[in-house]
Coordinates of C-alpha atoms in Angstrom, one line a residue:
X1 CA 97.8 79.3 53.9
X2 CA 100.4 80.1 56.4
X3 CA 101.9 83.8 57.3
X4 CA 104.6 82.9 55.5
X5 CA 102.8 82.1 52.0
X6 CA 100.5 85.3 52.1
X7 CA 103.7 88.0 52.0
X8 CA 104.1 89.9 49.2
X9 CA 107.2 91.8 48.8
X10 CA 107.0 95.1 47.8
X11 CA 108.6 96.0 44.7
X12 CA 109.9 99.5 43.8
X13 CA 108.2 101.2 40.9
X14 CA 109.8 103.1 38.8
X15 CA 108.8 106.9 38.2
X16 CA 109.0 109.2 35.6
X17 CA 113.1 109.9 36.3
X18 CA 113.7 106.1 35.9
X19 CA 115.1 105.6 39.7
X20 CA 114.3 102.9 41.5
X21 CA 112.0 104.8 44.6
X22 CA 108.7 103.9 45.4
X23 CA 106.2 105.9 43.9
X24 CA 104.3 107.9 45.9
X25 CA 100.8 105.7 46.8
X26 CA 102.4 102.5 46.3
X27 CA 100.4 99.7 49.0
X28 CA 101.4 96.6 50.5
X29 CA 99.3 94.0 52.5
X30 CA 100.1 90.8 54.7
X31 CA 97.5 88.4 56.2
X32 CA 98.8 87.3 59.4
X33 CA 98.1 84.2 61.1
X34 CA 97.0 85.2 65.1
X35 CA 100.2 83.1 66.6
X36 CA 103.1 83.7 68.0
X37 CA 105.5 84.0 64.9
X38 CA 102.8 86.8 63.6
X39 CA 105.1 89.4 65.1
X40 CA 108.2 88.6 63.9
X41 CA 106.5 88.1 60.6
X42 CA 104.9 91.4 60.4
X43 CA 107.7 93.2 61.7
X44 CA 110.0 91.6 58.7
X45 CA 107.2 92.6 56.5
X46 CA 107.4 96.0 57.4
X47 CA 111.4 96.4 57.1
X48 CA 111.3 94.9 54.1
X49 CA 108.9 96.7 52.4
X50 CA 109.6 100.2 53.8
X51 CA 113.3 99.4 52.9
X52 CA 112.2 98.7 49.0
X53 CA 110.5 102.3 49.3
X54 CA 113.7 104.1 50.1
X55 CA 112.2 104.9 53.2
X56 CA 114.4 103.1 55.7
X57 CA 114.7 106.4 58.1
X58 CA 110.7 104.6 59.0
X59 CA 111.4 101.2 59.8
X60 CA 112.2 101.1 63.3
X61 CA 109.3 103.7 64.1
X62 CA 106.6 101.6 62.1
X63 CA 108.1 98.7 63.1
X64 CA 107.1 99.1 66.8
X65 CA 103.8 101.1 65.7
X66 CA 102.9 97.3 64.0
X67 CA 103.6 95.2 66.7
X68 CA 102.2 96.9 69.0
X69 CA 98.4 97.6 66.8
X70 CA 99.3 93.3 65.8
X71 CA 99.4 92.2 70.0
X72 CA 96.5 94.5 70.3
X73 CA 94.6 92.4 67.3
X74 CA 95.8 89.2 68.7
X75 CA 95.4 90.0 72.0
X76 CA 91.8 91.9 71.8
X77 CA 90.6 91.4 68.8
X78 CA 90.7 88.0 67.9
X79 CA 89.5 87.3 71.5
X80 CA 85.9 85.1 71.4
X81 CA 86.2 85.8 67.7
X82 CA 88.4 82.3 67.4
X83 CA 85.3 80.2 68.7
X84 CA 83.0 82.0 65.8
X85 CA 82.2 79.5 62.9
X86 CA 83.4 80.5 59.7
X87 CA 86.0 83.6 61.4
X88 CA 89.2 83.1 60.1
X89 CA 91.9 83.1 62.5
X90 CA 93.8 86.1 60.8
X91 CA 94.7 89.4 61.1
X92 CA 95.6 91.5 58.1
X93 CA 98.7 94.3 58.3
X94 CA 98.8 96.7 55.3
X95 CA 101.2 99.8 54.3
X96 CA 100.5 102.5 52.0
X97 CA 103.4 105.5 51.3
X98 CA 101.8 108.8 50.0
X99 CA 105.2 110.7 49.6
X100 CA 106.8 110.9 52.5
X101 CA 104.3 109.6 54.8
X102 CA 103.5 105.8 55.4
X103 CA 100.1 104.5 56.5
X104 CA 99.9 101.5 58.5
X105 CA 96.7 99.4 59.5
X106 CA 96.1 96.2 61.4
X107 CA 92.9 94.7 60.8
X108 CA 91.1 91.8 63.0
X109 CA 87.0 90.4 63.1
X110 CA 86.4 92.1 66.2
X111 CA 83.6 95.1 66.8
X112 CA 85.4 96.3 69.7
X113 CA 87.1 99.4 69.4
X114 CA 90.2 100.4 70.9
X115 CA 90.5 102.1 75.0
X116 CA 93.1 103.9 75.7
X117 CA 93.5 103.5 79.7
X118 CA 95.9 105.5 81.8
X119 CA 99.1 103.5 81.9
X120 CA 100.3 101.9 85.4
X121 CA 104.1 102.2 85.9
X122 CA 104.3 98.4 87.8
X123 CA 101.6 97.0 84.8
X124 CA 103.8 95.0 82.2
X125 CA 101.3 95.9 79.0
X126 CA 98.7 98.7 78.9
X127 CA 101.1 101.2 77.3
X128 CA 100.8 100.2 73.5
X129 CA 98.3 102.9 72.1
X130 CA 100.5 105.5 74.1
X131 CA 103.4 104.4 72.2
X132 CA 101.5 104.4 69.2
X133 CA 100.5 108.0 69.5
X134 CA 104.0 109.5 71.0
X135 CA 105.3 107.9 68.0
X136 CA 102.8 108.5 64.8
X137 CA 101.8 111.8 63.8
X138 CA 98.3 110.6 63.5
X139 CA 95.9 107.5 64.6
X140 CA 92.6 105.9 64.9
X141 CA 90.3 103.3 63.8
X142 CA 87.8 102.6 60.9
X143 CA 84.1 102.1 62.3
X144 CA 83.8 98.8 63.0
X145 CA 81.4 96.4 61.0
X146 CA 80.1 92.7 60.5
X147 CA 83.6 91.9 59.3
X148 CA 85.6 94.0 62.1
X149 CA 87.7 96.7 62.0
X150 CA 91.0 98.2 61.3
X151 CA 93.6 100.5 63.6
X152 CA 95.9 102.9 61.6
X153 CA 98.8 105.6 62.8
X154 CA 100.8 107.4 59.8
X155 CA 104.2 108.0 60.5
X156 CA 106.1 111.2 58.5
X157 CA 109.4 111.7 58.0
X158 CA 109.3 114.7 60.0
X159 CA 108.4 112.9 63.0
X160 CA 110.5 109.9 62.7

């Protein structure tokens, strides 16, 4: 199954005043292949989805919140877990909306949790989870099991 097969699109429910807006705990998910067009594919994802829940004041915020939590799977977490028999070769990108708030999570096989270091100004990476905390009102990471673990960051429409 490619990246391209395993996307969803969102579809608006309909609430009790017959609009077309997302109701509030709608969820979307996306299993990502760990290459290089997993980023542009997540990142359509996103747009798409957050656009079909009226909530397109989001996208650019969560947008860059994904990528960077996706180069951080690719990069970290599917590290040593591509030589693993029987470990897929996917990361998995979900979105839930409670209200006003969207919940993002990137998900990869690996144990180890994220490090945030202090950032050097002449390094060209080693700023992602800073990004990801200036711009979400909230983030972490589930504890980590035989089957991995997931980073999340909400993003409100107050602080987009």
């Amino acid at each position: 199954m490619t990246a391209d097969t395993a996307i969803r699109p969102a579809t608006p429910a309909h609430n009790a005043t017959g609009t077309d807006r997302a109701a509030p705990g709608t969820f979307a998910t996306c299993a990502l292949s760990g290459d290089l067009q997993a980023a542009g594919v997540a990142r359509h994802f996103t747009r798409t989805t957050l656009q079909g829940w009226d909530m397109g004041d989001l996208v650019d915020n969560v947008e860059l919140i994904v990528s960077e939590m996706l180069s951080n799977a690719i990069r970290h977490g599917l590290t040593g877990a591509r030589d693993l028999p029987g470990t897929p070769n996917l990361v998995g990108l979900g979105l839930l909306r409670r209200g006003g708030t969207v919940l993002c999570a990137v998900s990869d096989p690996s144990s180890d949790i994220p490090v945030v270091r202090e950032a050097d100004a002449f390094a060209e990476s080693g700023r992602g989870l800073h990004l990801i905390d200036s711009l979400s009102a909230s983030w972490g990471w589930t504890p980590p099991n035989r089957a991995g673990k997931a980073v999340w960051a909400t993003v409100s429409a107050a602080c987009g």
